[in-house]
mmCIF file of C-alpha atoms in Angstrom:
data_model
loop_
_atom_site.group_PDB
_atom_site.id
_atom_site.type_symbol
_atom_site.label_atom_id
_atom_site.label_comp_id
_atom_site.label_asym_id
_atom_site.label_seq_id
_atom_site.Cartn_x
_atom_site.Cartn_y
_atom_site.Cartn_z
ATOM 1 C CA UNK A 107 -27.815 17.802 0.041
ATOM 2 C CA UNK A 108 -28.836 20.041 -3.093
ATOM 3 C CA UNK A 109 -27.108 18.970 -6.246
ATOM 4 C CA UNK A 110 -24.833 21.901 -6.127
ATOM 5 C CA UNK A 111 -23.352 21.121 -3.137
ATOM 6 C CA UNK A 112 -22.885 17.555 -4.825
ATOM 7 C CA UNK A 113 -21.419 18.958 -8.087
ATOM 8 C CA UNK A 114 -18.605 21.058 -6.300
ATOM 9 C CA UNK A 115 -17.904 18.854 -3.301
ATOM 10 C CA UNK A 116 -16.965 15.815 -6.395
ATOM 11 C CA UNK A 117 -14.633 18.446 -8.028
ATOM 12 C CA UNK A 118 -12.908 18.861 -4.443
ATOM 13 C CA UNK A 119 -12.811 15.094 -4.344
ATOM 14 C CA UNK A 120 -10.814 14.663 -7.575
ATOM 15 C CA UNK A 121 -8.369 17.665 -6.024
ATOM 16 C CA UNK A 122 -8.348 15.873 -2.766
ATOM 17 C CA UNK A 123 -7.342 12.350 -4.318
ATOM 18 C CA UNK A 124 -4.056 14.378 -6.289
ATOM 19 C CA UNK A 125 -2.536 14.209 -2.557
ATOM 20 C CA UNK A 126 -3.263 10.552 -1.301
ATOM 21 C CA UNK A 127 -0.121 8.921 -0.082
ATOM 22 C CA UNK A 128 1.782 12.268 0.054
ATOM 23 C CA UNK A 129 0.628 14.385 3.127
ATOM 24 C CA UNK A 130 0.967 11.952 5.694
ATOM 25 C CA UNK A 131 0.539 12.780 9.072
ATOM 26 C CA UNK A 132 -2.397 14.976 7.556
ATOM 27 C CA UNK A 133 -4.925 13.682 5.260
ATOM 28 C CA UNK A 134 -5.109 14.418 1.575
ATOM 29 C CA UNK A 135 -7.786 17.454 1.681
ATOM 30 C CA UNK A 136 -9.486 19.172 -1.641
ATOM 31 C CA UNK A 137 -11.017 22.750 -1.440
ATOM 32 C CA UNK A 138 -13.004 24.781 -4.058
ATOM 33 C CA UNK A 139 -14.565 28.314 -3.678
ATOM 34 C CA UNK A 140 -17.647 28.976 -5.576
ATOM 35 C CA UNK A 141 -18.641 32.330 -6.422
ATOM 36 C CA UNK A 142 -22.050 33.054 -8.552
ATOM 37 C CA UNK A 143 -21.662 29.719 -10.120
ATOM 38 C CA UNK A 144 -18.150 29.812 -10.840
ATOM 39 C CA UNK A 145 -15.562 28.099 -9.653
ATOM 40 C CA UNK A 146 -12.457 31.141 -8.485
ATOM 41 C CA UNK A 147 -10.421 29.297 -6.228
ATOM 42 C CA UNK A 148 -9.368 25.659 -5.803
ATOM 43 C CA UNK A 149 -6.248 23.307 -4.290
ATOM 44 C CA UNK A 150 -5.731 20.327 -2.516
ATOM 45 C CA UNK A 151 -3.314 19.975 0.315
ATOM 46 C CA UNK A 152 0.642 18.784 -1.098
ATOM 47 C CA UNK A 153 2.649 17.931 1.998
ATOM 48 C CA UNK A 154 2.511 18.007 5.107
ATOM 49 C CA UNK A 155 3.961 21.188 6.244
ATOM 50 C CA UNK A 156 2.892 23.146 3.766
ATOM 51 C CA UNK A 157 -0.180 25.512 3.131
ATOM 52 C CA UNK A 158 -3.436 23.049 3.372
ATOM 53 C CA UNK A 159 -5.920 22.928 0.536
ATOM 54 C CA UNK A 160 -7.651 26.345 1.872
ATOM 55 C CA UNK A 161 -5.140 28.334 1.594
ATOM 56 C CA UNK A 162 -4.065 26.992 -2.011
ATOM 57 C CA UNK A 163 -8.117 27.784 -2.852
ATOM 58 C CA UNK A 164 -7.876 31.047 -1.079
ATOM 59 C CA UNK A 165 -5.158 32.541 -2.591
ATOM 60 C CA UNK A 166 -5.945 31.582 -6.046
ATOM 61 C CA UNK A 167 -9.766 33.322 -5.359
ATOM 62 C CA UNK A 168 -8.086 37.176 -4.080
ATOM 63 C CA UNK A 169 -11.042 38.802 -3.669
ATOM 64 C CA UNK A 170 -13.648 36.991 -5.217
ATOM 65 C CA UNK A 171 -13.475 34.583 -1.977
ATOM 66 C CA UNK A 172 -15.640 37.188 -0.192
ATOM 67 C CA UNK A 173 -19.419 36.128 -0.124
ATOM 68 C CA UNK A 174 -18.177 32.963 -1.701
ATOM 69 C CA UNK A 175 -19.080 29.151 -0.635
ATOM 70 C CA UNK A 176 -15.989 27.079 0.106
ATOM 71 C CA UNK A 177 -16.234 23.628 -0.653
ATOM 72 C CA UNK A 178 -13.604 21.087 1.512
ATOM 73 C CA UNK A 179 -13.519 17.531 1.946
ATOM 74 C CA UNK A 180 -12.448 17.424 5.361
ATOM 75 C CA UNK A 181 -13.845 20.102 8.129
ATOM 76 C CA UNK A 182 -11.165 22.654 8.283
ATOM 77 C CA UNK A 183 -8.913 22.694 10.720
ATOM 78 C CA UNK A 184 -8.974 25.191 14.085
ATOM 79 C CA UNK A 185 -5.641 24.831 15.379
ATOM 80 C CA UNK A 186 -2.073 25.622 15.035
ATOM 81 C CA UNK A 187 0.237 22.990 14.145
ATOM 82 C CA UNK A 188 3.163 23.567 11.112
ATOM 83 C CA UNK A 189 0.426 25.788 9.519
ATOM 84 C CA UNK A 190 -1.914 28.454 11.158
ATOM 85 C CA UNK A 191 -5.606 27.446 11.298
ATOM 86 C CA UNK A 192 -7.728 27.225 8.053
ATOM 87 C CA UNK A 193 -10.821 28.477 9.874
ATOM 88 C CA UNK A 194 -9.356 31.527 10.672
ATOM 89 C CA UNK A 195 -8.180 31.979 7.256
ATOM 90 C CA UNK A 196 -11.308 31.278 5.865
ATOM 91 C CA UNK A 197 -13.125 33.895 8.345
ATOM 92 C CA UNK A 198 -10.742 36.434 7.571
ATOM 93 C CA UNK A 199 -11.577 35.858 3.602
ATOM 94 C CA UNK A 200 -14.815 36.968 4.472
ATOM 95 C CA UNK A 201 -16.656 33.652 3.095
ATOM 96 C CA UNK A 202 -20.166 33.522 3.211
ATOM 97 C CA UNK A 203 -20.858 29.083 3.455
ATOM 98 C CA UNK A 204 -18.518 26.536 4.489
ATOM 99 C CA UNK A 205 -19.691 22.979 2.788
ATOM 100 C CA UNK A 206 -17.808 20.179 4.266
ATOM 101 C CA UNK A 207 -17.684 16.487 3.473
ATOM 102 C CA UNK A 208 -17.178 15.163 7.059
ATOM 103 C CA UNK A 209 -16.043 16.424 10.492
ATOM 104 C CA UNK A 210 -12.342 15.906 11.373
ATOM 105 C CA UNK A 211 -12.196 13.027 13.411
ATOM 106 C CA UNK A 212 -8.735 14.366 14.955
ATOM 107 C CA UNK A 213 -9.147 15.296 18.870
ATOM 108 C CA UNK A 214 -7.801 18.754 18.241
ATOM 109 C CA UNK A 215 -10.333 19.604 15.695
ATOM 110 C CA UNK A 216 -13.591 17.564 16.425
ATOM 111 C CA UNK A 217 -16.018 19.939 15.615
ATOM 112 C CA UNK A 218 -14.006 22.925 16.270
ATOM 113 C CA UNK A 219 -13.019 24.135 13.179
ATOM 114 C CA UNK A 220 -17.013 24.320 12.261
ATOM 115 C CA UNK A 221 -18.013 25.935 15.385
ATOM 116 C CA UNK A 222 -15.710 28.584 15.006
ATOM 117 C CA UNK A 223 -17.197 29.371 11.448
ATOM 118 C CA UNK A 224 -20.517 29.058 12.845
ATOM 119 C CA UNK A 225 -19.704 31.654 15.875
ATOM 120 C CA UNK A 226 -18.081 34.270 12.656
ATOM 121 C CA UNK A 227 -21.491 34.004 11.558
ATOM 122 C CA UNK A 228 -20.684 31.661 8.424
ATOM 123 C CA UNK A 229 -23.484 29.140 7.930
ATOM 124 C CA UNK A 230 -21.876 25.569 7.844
ATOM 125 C CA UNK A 231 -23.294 22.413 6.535
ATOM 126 C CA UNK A 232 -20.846 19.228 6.947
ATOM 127 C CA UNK A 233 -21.912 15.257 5.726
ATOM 128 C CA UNK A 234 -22.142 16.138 1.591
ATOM 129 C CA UNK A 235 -20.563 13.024 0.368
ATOM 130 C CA UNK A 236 -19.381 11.775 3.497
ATOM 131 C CA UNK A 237 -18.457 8.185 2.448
ATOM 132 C CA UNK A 238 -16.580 9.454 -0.287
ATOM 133 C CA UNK A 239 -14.467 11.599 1.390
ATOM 134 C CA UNK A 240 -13.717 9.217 4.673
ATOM 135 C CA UNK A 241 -12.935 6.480 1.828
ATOM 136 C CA UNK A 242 -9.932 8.977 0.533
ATOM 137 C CA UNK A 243 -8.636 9.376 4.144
ATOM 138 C CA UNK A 244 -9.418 5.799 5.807
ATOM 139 C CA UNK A 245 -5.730 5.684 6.990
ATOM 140 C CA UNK A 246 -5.721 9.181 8.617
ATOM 141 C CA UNK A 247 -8.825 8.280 10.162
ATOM 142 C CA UNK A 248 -7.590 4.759 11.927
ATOM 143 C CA UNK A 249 -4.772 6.107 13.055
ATOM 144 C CA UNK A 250 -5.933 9.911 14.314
ATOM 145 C CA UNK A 251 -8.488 7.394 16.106
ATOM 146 C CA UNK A 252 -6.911 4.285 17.661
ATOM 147 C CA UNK A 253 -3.052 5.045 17.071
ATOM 148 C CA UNK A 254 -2.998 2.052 14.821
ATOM 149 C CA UNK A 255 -2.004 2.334 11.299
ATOM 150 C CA UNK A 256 -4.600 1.270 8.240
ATOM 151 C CA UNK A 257 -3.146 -2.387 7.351
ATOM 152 C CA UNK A 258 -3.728 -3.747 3.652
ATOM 153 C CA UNK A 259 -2.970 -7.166 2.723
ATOM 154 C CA UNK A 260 -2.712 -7.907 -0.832
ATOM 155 C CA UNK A 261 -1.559 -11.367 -2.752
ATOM 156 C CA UNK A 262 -1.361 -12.650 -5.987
ATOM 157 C CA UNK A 263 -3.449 -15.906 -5.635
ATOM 158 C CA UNK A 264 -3.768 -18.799 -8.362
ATOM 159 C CA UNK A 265 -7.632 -19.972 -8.646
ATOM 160 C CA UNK A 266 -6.954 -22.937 -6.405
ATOM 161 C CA UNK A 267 -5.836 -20.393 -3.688
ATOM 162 C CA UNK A 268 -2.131 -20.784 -3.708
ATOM 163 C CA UNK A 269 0.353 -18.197 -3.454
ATOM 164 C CA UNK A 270 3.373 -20.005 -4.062
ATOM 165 C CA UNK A 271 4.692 -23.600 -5.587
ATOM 166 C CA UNK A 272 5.854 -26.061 -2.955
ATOM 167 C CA UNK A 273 9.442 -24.874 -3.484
ATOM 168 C CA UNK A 274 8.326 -20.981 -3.031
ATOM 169 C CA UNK A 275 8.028 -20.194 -6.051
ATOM 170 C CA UNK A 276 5.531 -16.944 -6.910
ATOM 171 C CA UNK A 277 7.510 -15.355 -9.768
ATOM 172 C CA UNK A 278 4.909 -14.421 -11.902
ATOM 173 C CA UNK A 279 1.510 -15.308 -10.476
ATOM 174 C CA UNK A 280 -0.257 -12.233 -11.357
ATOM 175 C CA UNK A 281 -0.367 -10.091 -14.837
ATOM 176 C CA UNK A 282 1.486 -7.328 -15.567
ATOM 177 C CA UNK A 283 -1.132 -5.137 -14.943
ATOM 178 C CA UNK A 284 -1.936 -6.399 -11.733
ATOM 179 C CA UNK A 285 1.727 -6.044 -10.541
ATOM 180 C CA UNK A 286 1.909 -2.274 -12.136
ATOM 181 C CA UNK A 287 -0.868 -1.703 -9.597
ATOM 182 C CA UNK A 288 0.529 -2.831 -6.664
ATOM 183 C CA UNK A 289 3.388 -0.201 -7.329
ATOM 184 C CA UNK A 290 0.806 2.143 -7.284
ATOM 185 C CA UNK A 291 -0.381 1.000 -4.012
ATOM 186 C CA UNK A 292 2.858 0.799 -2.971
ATOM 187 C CA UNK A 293 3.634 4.654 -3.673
ATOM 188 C CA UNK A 294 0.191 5.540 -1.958
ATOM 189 C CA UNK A 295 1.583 4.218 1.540
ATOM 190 C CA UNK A 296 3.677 4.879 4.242
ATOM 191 C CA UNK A 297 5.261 1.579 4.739
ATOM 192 C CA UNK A 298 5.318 -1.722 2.922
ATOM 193 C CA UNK A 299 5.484 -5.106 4.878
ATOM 194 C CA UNK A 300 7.069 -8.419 5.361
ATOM 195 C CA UNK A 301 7.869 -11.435 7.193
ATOM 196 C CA UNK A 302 11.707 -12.479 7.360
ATOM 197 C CA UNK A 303 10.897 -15.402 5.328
ATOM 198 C CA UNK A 304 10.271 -13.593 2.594
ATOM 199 C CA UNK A 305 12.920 -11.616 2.547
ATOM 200 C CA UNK A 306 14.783 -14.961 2.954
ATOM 201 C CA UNK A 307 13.530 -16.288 -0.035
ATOM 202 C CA UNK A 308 12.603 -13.699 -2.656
ATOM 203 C CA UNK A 309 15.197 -11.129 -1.588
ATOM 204 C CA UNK A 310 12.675 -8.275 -2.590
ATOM 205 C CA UNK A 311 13.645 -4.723 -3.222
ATOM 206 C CA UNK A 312 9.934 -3.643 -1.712
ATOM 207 C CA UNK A 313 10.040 -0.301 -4.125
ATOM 208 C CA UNK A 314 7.936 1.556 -6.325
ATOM 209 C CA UNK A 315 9.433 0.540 -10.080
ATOM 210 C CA UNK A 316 6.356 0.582 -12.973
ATOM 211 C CA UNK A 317 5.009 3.429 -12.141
ATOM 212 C CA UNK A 318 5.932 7.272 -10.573
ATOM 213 C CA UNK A 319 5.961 7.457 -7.184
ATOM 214 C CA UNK A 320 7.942 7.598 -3.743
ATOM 215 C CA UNK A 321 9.807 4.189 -2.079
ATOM 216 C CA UNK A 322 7.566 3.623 1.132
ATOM 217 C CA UNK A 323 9.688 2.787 4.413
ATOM 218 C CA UNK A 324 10.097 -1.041 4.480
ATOM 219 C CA UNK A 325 9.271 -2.921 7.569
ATOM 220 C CA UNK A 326 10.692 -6.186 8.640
ATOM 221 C CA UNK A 327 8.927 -8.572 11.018
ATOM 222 C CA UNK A 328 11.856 -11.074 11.781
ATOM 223 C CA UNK A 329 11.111 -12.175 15.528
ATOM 224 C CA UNK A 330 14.946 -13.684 15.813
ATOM 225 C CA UNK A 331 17.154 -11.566 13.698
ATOM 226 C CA UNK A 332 17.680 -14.342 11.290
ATOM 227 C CA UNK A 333 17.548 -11.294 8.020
ATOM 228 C CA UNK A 334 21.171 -11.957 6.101
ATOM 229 C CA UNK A 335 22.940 -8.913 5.993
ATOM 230 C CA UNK A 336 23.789 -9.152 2.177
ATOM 231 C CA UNK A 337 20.048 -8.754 1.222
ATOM 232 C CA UNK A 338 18.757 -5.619 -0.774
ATOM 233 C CA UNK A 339 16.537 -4.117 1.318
ATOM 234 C CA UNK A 340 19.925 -3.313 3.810
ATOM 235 C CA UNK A 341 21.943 -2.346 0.407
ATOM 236 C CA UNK A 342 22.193 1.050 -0.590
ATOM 237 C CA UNK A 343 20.706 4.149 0.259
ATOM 238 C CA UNK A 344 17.512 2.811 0.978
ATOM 239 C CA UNK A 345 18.624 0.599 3.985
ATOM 240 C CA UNK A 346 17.897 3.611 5.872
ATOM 241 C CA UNK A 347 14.255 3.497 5.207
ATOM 242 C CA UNK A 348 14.013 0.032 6.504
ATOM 243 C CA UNK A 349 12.703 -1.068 10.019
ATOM 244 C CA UNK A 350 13.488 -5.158 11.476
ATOM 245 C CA UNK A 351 10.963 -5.115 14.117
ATOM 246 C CA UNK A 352 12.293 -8.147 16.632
ATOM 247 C CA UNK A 353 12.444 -9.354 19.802
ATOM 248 C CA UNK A 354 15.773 -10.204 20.175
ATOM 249 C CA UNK A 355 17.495 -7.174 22.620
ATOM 250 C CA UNK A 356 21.111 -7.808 22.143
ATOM 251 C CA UNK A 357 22.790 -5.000 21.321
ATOM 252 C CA UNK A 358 25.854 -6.732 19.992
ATOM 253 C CA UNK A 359 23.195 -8.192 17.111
ATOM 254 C CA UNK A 360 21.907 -5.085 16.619
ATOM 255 C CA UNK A 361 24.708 -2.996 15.493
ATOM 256 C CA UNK A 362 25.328 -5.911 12.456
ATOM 257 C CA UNK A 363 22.173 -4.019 11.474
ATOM 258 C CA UNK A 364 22.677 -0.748 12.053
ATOM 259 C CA UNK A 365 25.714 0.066 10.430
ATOM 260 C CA UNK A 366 23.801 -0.500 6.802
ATOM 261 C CA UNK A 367 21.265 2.347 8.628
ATOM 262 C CA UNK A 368 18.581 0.304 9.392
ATOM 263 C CA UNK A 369 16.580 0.283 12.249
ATOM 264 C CA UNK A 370 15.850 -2.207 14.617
ATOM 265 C CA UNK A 371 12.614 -2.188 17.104
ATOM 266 C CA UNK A 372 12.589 -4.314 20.023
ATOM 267 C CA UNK A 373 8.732 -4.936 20.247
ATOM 268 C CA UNK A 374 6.951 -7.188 23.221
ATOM 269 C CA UNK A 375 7.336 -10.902 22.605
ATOM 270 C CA UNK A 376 3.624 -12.982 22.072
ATOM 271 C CA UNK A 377 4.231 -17.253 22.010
ATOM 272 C CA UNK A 378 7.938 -16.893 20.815
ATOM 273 C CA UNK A 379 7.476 -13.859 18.006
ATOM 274 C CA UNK A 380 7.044 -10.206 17.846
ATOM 275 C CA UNK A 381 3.612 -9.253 19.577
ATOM 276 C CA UNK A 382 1.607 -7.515 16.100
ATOM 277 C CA UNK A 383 -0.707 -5.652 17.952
ATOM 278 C CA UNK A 384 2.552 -4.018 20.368
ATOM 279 C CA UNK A 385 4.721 -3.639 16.912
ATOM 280 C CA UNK A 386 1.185 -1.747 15.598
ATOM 281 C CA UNK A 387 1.608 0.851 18.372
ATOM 282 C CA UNK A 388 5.434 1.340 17.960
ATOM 283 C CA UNK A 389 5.104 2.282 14.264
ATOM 284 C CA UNK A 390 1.638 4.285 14.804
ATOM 285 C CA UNK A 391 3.774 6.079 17.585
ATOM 286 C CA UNK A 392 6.351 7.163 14.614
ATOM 287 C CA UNK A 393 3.538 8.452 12.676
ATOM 288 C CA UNK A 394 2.768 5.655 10.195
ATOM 289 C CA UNK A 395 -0.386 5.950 9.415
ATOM 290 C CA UNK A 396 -0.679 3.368 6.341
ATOM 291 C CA UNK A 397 0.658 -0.184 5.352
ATOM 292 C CA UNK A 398 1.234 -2.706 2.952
ATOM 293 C CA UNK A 399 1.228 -6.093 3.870
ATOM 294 C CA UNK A 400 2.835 -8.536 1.024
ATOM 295 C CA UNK A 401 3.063 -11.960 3.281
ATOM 296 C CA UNK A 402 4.451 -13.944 4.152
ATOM 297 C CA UNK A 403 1.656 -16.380 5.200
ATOM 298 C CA UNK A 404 2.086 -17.089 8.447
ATOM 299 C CA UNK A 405 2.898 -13.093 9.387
ATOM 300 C CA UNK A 406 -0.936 -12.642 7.520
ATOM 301 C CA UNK A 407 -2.369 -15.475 9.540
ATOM 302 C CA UNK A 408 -1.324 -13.892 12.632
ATOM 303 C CA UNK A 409 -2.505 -10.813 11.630
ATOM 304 C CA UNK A 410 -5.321 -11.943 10.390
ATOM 305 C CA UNK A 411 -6.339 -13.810 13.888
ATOM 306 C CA UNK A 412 -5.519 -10.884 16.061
ATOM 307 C CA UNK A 413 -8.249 -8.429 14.034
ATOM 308 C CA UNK A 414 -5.095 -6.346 12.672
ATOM 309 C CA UNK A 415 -5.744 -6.226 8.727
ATOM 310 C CA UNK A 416 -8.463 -3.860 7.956
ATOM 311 C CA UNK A 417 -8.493 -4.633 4.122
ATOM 312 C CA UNK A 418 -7.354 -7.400 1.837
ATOM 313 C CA UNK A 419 -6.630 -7.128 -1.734
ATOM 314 C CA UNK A 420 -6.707 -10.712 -3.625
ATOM 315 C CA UNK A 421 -5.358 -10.842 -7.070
ATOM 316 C CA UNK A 422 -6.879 -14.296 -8.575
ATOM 317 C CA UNK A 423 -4.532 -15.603 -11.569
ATOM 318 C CA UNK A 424 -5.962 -18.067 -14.257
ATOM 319 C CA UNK A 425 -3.416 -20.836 -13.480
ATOM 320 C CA UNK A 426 -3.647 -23.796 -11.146
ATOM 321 C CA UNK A 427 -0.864 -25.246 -8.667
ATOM 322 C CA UNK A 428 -2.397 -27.819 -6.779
ATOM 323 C CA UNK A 429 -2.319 -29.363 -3.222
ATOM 324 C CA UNK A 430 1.298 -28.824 -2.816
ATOM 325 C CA UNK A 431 1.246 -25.020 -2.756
ATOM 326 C CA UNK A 432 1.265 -22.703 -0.069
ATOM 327 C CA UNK A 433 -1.933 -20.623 0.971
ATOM 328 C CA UNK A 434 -2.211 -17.142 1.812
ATOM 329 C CA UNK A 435 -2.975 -17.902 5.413
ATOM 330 C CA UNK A 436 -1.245 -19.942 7.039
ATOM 331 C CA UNK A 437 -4.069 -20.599 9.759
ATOM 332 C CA UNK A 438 -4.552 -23.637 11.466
ATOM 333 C CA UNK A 439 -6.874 -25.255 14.091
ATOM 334 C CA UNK A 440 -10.856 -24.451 12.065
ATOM 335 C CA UNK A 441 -12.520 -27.912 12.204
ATOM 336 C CA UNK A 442 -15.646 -26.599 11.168
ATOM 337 C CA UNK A 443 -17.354 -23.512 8.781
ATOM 338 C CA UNK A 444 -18.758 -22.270 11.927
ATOM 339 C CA UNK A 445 -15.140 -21.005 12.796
ATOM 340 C CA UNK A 446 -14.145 -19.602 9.224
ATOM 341 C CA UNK A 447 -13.480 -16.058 9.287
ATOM 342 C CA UNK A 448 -16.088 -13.823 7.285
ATOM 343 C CA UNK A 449 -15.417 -11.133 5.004
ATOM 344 C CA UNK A 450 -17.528 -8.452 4.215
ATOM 345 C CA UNK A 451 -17.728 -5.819 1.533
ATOM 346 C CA UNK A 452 -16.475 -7.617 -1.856
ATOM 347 C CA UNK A 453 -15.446 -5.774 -4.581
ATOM 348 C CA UNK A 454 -14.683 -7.840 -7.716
ATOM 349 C CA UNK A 455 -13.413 -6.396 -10.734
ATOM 350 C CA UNK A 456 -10.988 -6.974 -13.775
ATOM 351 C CA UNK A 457 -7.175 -6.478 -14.032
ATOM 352 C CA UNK A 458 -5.380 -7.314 -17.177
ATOM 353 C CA UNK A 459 -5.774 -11.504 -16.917
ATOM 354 C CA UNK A 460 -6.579 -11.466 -13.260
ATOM 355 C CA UNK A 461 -9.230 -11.182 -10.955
ATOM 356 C CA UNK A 462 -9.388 -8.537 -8.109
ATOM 357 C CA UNK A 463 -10.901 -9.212 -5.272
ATOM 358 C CA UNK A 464 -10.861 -6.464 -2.410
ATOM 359 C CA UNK A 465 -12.563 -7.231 0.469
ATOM 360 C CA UNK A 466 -12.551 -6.663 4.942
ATOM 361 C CA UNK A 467 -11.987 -9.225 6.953
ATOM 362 C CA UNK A 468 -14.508 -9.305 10.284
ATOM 363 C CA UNK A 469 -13.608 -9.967 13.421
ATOM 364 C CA UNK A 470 -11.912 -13.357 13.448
ATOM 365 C CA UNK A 471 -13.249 -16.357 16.422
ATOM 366 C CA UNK A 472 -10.368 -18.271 15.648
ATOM 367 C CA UNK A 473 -9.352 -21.042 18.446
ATOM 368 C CA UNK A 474 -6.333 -20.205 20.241
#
């Protein structure tokens, strides 16, 4: 890796990150074309459907793309979906070097996309900054791979661990900086979370306010039906972007629902609730490829003990409740430190007042 190849493939980074949360099913994607050590050409991909981040570099480089090194986060693709294929695009530009920052993990590419290049006579080189650019697309990646969607949970936490007061309470816990963030996190996914509890008790709108950005769907886990009708998240225009995922089948039930516009998803049952890992697969199969998770505690716990949360985002408040307050997790049945459930790369830094603490959970040997 020559510090170059470094140089440009951190400018197609920045491009790359201008897309995250917008081009879903595809992943965000930066491209630059070099050309006797100047940059000609450069895009990132917008939305899915339109031209990907090649074709943006390509068409802003004319000419000057011929005998030029292209730069590109992800290996381009070799097939034809929406859009024609970027490799043949990029042999037809008459490029000289293809520098890519991983392979595309997606079965239809795999490699592809590079040997083609290769076989045009194009030398390729792929792994410059490769945990860079699979950090940019870690939802594309679990869900192009295992059908799954890329689950974060985030809280705002008080320093004895509580996320509410006895009586529920959680309005504030965190800063305002720290809640102006999760917006942002909000606006980067596909779908924000909750248990009906929640909804019972905050009555949350579950949109992007604080900061620019696009309302993710909103995703109900209410094993009963027990949501009121007269909450916000079924008011409006938006109650079209929200999903109740139950297992209650009656039909009768379901159309109280449906006439706001919201849809309900009958998932497999698992001790008396919705089966997570069968309610995974349902929304993966609709092409959600990232999520939110805002609680409630016991809808994290069970998450949490079935190895379904691949990152956790812990906002630590200066302020105390005590004993009486409710923990993130509701998790029962660990006697001993033996059975805790480890966590693994933590990231600590500062947010306004608070404390952020982003870390992955590992596999959990919780008893049954």
């Amino acid at each position: 890796m020559s510090s170059t190849d470094t140089k440009y493939m951190k400018r197609a980074l920045t491009l790359a990150r201008k897309g995250i949360g917008k081009t879903t099913p595809n992943p965000a994607v930066g491209c630059v074309i070099v050309r006797d050590g100047r940059i000609v050409g450069e895009g990132w991909h917008k939305k899915a459907g339109t031209p990907h981040a090649e074709v943006h570099a390509l068409a802003m480089a004319g000419n000057a793309a011929r005998g030029a090194d292209v730069y590109v986060t992800l290996e381009p693709c070799c097939h034809t979906g929406k859009t024609p294929p970027c490799s043949d695009a990029l042999i037809r530009a008459g490029v000289k070097r293809v520098v890519a920052g991983m392979a595309d993990p997606n079965p239809l590419v795999n490699g592809g996309g590079l040997n083609a290049l290769r076989r045009a006579g194009i030398e390729t080189v792929s792994g410059v900054l490769e945990d860079d650019c699979r950090a940019i697309n870690r939802p594309f990646i679990k869900h192009v791979t295992s059908g799954h969607p890329f689950v974060t949970y985030k809280c705002a936490i008080t320093l004895d661990g509580k996320v509410a007061t006895v009586t529920g309470d959680s309005r504030w816990i965190s800063c305002d900086e720290s809640r102006k963030f999760v917006h942002r996190l909000r606006s980067r996914c596909d779908a924000v979370m909750v248990g009906v509890d929640t909804i019972i008790t905050d009555n949350p709108q579950l949109t992007v306010r604080h900061v620019k950005g696009r309302n993710p769907l909103r995703i109900i886990v209410d094993s009963t039906l027990r949501t009121p009708c007269s909450v916000g998240v079924l008011s409006g225009p938006l109650a079209k972007m929200t999903i109740i995922a139950t297992t209650e089948t009656n039909p009768r039930i379901h159309r109280r629902y449906q006439k706001s516009g919201a849809t309900v998803l009958v998932c497999r049952r698992l001790d008396g609730r919705v089966d997570l890992a069968d309610l995974w697969g349902h929304l993966g199969k609709r092409g959600i490829q990232s999520i939110l998770l805002e609680g409630g505690s016991r809808l994290a716990a069970e998450a949490l003990k079935q190895g379904l949360i691949d990152e956790c985002i812990f906002f630590y408040a200066p302020k105390v409740i005590g004993s009486d307050g409710f923990s993130p997790f509701a998790v029962t049945g660990i006697t001993g430190m033996a059975q805790a459930i480890p966590f693994t790369n933590l990231k600590v830094q500062r947010m306004g007042s608070d404390v952020m603490v982003t870390t992955r959970p590992e596999k959990p040997c919780l008893p049954a």
